[in-house]
Structures are given as structure tokens and as C-alpha cells.
mmCIF file of the N, C-alpha and C atoms, coordinates in Angstrom:
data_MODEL
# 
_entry.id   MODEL 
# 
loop_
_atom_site.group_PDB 
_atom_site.id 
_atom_site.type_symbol 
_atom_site.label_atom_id 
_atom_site.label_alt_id 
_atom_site.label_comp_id 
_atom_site.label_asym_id 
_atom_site.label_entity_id 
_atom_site.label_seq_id 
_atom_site.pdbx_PDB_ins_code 
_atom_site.Cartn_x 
_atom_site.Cartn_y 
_atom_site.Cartn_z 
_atom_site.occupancy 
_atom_site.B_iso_or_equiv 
_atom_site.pdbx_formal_charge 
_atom_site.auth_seq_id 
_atom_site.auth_comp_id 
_atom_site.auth_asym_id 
_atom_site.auth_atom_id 
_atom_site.pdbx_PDB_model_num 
ATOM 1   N N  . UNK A 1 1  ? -28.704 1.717   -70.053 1.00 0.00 ? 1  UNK A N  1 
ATOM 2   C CA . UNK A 1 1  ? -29.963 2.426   -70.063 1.00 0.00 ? 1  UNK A CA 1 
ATOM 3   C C  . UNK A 1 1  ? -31.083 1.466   -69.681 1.00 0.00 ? 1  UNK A C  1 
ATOM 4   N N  . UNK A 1 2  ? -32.145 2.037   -68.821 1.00 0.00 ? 2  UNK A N  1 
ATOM 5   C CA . UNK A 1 2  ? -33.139 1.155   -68.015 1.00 0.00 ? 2  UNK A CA 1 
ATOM 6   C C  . UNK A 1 2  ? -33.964 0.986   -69.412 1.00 0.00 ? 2  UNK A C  1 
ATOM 7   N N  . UNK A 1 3  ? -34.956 0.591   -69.629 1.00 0.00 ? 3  UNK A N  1 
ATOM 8   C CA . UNK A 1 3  ? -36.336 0.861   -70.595 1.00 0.00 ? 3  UNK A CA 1 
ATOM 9   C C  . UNK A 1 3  ? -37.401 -0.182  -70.161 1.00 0.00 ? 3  UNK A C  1 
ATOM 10  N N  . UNK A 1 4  ? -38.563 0.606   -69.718 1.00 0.00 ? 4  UNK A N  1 
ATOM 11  C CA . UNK A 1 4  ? -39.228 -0.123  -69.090 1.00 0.00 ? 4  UNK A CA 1 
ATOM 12  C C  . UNK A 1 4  ? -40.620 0.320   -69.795 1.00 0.00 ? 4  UNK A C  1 
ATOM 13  N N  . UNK A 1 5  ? -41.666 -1.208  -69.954 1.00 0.00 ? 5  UNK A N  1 
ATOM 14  C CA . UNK A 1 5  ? -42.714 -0.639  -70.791 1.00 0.00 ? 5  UNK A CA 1 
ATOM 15  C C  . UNK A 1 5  ? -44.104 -0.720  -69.740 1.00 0.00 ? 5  UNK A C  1 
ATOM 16  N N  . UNK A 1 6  ? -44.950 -0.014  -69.688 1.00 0.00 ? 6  UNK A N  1 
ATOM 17  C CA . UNK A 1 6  ? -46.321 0.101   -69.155 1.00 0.00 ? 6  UNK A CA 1 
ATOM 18  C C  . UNK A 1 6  ? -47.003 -1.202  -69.194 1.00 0.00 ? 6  UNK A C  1 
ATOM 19  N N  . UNK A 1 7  ? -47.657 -2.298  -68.737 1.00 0.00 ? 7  UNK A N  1 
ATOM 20  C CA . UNK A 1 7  ? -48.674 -3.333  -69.279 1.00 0.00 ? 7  UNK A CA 1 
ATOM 21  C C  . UNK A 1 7  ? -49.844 -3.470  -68.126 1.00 0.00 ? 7  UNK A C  1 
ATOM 22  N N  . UNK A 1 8  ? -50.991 -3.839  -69.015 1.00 0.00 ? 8  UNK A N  1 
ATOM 23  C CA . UNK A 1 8  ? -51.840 -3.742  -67.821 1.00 0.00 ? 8  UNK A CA 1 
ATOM 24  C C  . UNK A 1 8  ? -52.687 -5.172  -67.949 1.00 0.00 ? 8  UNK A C  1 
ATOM 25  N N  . UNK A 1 9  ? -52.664 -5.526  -66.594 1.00 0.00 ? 9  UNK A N  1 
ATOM 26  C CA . UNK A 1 9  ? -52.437 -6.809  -66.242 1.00 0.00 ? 9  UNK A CA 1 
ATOM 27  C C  . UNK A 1 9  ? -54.098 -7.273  -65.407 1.00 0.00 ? 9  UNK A C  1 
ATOM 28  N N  . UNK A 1 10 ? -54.492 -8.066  -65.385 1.00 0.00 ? 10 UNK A N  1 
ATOM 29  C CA . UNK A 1 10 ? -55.429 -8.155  -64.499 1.00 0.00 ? 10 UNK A CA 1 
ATOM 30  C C  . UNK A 1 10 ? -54.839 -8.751  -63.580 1.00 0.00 ? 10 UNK A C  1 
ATOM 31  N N  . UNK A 1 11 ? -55.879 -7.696  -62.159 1.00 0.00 ? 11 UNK A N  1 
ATOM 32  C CA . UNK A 1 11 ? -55.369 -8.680  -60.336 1.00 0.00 ? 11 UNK A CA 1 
ATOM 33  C C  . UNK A 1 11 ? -56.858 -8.899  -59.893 1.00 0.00 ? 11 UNK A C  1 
ATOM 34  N N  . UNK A 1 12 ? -56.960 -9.709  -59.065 1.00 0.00 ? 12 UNK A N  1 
ATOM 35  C CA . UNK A 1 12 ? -57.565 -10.254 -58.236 1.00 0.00 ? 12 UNK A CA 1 
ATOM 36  C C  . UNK A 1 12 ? -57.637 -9.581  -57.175 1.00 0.00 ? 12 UNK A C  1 
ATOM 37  N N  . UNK A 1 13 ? -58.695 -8.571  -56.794 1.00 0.00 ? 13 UNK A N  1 
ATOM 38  C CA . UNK A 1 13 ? -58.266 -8.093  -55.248 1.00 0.00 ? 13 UNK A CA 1 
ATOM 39  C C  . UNK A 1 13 ? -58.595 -9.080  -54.029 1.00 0.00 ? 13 UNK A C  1 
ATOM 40  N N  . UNK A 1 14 ? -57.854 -8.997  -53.347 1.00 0.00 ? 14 UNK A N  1 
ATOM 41  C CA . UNK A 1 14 ? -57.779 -9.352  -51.876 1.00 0.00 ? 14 UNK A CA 1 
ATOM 42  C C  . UNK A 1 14 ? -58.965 -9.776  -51.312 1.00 0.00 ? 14 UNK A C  1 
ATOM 43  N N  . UNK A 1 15 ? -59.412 -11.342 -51.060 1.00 0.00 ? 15 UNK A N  1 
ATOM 44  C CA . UNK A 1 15 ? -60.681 -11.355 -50.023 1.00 0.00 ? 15 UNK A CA 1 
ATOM 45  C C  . UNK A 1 15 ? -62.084 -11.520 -50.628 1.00 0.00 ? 15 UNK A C  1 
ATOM 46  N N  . UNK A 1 16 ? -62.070 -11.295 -52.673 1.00 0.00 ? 16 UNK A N  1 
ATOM 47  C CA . UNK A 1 16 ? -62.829 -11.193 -53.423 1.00 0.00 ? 16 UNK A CA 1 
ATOM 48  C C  . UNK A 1 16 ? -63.076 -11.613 -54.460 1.00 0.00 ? 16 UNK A C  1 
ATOM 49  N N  . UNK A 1 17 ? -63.747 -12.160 -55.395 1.00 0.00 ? 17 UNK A N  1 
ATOM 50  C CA . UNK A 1 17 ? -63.361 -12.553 -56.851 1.00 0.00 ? 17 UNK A CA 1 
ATOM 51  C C  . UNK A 1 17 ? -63.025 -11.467 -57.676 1.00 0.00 ? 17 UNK A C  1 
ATOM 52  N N  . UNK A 1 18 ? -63.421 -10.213 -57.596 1.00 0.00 ? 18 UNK A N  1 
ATOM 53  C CA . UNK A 1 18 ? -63.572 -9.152  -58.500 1.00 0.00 ? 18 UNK A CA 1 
ATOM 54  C C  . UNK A 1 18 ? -62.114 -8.778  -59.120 1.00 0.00 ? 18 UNK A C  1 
ATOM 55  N N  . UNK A 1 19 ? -62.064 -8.730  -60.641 1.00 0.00 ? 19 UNK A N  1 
ATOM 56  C CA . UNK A 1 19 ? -60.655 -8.321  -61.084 1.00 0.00 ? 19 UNK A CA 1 
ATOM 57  C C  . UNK A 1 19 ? -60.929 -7.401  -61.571 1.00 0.00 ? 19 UNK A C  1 
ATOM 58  N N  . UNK A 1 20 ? -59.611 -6.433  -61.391 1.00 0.00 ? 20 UNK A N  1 
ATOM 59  C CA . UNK A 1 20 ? -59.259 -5.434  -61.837 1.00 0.00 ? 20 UNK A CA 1 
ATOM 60  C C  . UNK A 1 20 ? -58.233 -5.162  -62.856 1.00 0.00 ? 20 UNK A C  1 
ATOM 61  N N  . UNK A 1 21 ? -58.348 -4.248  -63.833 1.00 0.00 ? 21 UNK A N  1 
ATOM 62  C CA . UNK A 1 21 ? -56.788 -4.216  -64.864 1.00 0.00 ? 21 UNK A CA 1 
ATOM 63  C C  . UNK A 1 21 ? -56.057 -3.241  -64.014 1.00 0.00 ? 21 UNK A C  1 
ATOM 64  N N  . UNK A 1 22 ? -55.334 -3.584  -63.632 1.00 0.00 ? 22 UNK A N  1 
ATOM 65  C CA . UNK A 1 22 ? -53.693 -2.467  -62.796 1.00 0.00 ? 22 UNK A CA 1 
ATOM 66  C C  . UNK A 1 22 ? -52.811 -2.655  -64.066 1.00 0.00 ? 22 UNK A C  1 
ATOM 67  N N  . UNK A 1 23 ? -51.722 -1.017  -63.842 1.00 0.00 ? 23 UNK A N  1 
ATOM 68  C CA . UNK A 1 23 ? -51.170 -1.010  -65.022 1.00 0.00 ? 23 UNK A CA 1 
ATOM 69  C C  . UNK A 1 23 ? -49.770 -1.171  -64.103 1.00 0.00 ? 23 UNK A C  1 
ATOM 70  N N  . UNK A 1 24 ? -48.547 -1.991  -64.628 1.00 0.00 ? 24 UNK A N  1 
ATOM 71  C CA . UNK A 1 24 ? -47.628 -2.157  -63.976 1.00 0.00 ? 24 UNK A CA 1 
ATOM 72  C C  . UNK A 1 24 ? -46.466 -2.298  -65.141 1.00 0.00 ? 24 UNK A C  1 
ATOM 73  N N  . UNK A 1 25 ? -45.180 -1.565  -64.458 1.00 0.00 ? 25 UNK A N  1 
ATOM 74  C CA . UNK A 1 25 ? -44.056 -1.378  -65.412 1.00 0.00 ? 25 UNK A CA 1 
ATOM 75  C C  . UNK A 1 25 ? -43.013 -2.992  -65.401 1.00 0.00 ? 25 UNK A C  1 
ATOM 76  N N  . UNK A 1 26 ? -42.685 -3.426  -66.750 1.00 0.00 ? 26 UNK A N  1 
ATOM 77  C CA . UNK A 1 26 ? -42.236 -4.207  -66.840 1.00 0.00 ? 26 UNK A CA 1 
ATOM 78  C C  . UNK A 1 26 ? -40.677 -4.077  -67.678 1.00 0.00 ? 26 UNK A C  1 
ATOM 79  N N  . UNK A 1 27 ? -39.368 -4.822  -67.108 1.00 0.00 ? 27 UNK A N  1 
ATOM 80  C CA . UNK A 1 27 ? -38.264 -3.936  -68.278 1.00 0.00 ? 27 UNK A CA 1 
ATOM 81  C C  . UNK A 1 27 ? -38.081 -4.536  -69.409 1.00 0.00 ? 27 UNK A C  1 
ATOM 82  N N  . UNK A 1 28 ? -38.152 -3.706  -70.458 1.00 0.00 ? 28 UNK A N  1 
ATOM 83  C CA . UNK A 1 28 ? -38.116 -4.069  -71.969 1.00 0.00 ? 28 UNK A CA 1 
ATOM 84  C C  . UNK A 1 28 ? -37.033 -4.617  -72.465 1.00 0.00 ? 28 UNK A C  1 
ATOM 85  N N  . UNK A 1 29 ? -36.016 -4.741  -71.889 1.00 0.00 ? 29 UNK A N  1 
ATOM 86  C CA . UNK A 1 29 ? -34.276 -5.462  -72.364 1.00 0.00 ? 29 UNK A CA 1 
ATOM 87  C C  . UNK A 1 29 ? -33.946 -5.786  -71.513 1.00 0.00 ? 29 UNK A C  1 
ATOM 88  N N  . UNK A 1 30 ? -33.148 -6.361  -71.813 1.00 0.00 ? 30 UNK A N  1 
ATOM 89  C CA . UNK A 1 30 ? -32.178 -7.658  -71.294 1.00 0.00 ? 30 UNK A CA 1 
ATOM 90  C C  . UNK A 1 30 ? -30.732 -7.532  -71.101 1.00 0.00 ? 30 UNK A C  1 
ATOM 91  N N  . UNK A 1 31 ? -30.321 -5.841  -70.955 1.00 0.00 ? 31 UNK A N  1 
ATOM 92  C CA . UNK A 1 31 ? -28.979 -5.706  -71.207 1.00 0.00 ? 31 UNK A CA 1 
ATOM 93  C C  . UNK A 1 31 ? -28.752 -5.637  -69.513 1.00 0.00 ? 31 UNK A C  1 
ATOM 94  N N  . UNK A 1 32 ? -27.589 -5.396  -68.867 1.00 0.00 ? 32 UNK A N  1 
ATOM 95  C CA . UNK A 1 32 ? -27.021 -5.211  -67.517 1.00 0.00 ? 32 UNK A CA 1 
ATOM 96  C C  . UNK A 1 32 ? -27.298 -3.649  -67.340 1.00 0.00 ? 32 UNK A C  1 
ATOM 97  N N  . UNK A 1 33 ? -27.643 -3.177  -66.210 1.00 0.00 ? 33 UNK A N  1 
ATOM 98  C CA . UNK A 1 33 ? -27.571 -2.255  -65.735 1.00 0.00 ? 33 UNK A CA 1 
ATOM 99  C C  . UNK A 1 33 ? -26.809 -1.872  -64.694 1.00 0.00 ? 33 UNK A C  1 
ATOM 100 N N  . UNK A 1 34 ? -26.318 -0.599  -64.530 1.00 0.00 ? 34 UNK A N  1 
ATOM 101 C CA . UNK A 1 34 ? -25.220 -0.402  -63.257 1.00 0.00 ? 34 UNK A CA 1 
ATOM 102 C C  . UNK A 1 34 ? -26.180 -0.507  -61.865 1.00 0.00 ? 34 UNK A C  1 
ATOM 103 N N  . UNK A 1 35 ? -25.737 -0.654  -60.527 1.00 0.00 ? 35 UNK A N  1 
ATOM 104 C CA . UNK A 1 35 ? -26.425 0.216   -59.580 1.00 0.00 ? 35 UNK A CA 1 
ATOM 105 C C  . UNK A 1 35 ? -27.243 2.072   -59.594 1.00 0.00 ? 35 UNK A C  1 
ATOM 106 N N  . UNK A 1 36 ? -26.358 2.584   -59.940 1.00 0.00 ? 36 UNK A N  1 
ATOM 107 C CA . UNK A 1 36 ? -26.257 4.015   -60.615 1.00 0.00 ? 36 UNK A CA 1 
ATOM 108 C C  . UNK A 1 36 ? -27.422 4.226   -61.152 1.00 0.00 ? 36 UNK A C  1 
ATOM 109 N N  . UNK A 1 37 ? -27.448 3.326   -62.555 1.00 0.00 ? 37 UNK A N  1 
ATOM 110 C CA . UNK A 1 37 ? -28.683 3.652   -63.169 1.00 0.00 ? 37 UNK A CA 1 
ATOM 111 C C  . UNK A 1 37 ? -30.037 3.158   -62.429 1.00 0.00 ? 37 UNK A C  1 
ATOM 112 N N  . UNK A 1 38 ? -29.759 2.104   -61.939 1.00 0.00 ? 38 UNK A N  1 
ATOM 113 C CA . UNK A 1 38 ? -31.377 1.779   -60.981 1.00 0.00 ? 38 UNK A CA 1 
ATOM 114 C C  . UNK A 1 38 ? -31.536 2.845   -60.224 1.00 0.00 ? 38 UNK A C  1 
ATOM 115 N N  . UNK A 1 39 ? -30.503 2.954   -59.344 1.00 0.00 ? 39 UNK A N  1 
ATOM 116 C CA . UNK A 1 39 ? -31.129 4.548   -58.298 1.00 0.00 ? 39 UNK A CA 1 
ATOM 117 C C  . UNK A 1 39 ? -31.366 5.829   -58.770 1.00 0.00 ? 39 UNK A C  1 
ATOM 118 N N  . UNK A 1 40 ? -30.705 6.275   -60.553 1.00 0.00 ? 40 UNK A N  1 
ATOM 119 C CA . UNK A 1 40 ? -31.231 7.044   -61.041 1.00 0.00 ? 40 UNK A CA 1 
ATOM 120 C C  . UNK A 1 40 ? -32.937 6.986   -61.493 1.00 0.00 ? 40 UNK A C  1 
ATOM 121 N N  . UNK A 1 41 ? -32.967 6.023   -61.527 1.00 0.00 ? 41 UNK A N  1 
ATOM 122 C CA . UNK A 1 41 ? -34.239 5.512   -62.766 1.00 0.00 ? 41 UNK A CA 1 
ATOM 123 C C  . UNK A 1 41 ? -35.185 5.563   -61.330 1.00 0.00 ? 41 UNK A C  1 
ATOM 124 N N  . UNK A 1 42 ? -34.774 4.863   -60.249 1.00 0.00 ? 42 UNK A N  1 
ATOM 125 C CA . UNK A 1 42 ? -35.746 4.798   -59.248 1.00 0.00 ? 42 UNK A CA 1 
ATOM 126 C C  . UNK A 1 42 ? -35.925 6.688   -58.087 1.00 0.00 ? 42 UNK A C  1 
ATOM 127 N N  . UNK A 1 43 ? -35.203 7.709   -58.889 1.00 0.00 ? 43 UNK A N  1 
ATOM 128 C CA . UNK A 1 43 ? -35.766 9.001   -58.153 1.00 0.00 ? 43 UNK A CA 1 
ATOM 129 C C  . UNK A 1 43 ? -36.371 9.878   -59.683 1.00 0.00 ? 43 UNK A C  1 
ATOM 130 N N  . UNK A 1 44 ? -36.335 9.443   -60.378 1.00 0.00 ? 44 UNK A N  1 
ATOM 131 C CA . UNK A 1 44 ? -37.462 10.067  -61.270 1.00 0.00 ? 44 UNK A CA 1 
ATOM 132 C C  . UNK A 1 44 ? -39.025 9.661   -61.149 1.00 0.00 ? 44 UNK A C  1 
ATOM 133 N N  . UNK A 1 45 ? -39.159 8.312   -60.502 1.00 0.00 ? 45 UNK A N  1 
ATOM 134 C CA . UNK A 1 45 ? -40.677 8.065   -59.670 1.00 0.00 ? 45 UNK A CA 1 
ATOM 135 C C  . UNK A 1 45 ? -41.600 8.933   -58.556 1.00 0.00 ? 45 UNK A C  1 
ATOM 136 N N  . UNK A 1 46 ? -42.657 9.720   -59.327 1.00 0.00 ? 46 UNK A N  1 
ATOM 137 C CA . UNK A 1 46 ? -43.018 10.628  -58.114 1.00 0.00 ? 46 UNK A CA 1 
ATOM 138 C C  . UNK A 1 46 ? -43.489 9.370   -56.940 1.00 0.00 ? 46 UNK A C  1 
# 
């Protein structure tokens, strides 16, 4: 099973000093995953 948690991170945009918080998924365990489950986990992403 994938489990992946939300964190929001500050970036730097491009060309500028100005930061922004972007929220980006990070995975919560450390166990093995199949192929299977990544390509499942990756078509539930609209």
C-alpha cells in the first residue's frame, strides 16, 4: 500500500526572490511497493 502525506514547502520561483508555499506529496513509509500499485496510485491523480 502507497501512503503518501501532503507538505507544504516553500519554492523560490524562477528568475526572482519571491517564495511561495507549494503543497507537494511526500511517501509516508518505507515499505516496497509493487509496479501495480504505483500505476494504480498514479491513475487516481486527476
Amino acid at each position: 500500500m502507497i501512503i503518501v502525506k501532503s507538505m507544504e514547502r516553500p519554492v523560490v520561483k524562477i528568475g526572482t526572490k519571491n517564495i511561495e508555499d507549494k503543497f507537494v506529496l511526500q511517501l509516508a513509509n518505507s515499505q516496497s511497493v509493487s509496479d501495480k500499485e504505483i500505476i494504480d496510485f498514479a491513475t487516481l491523480i486527476p
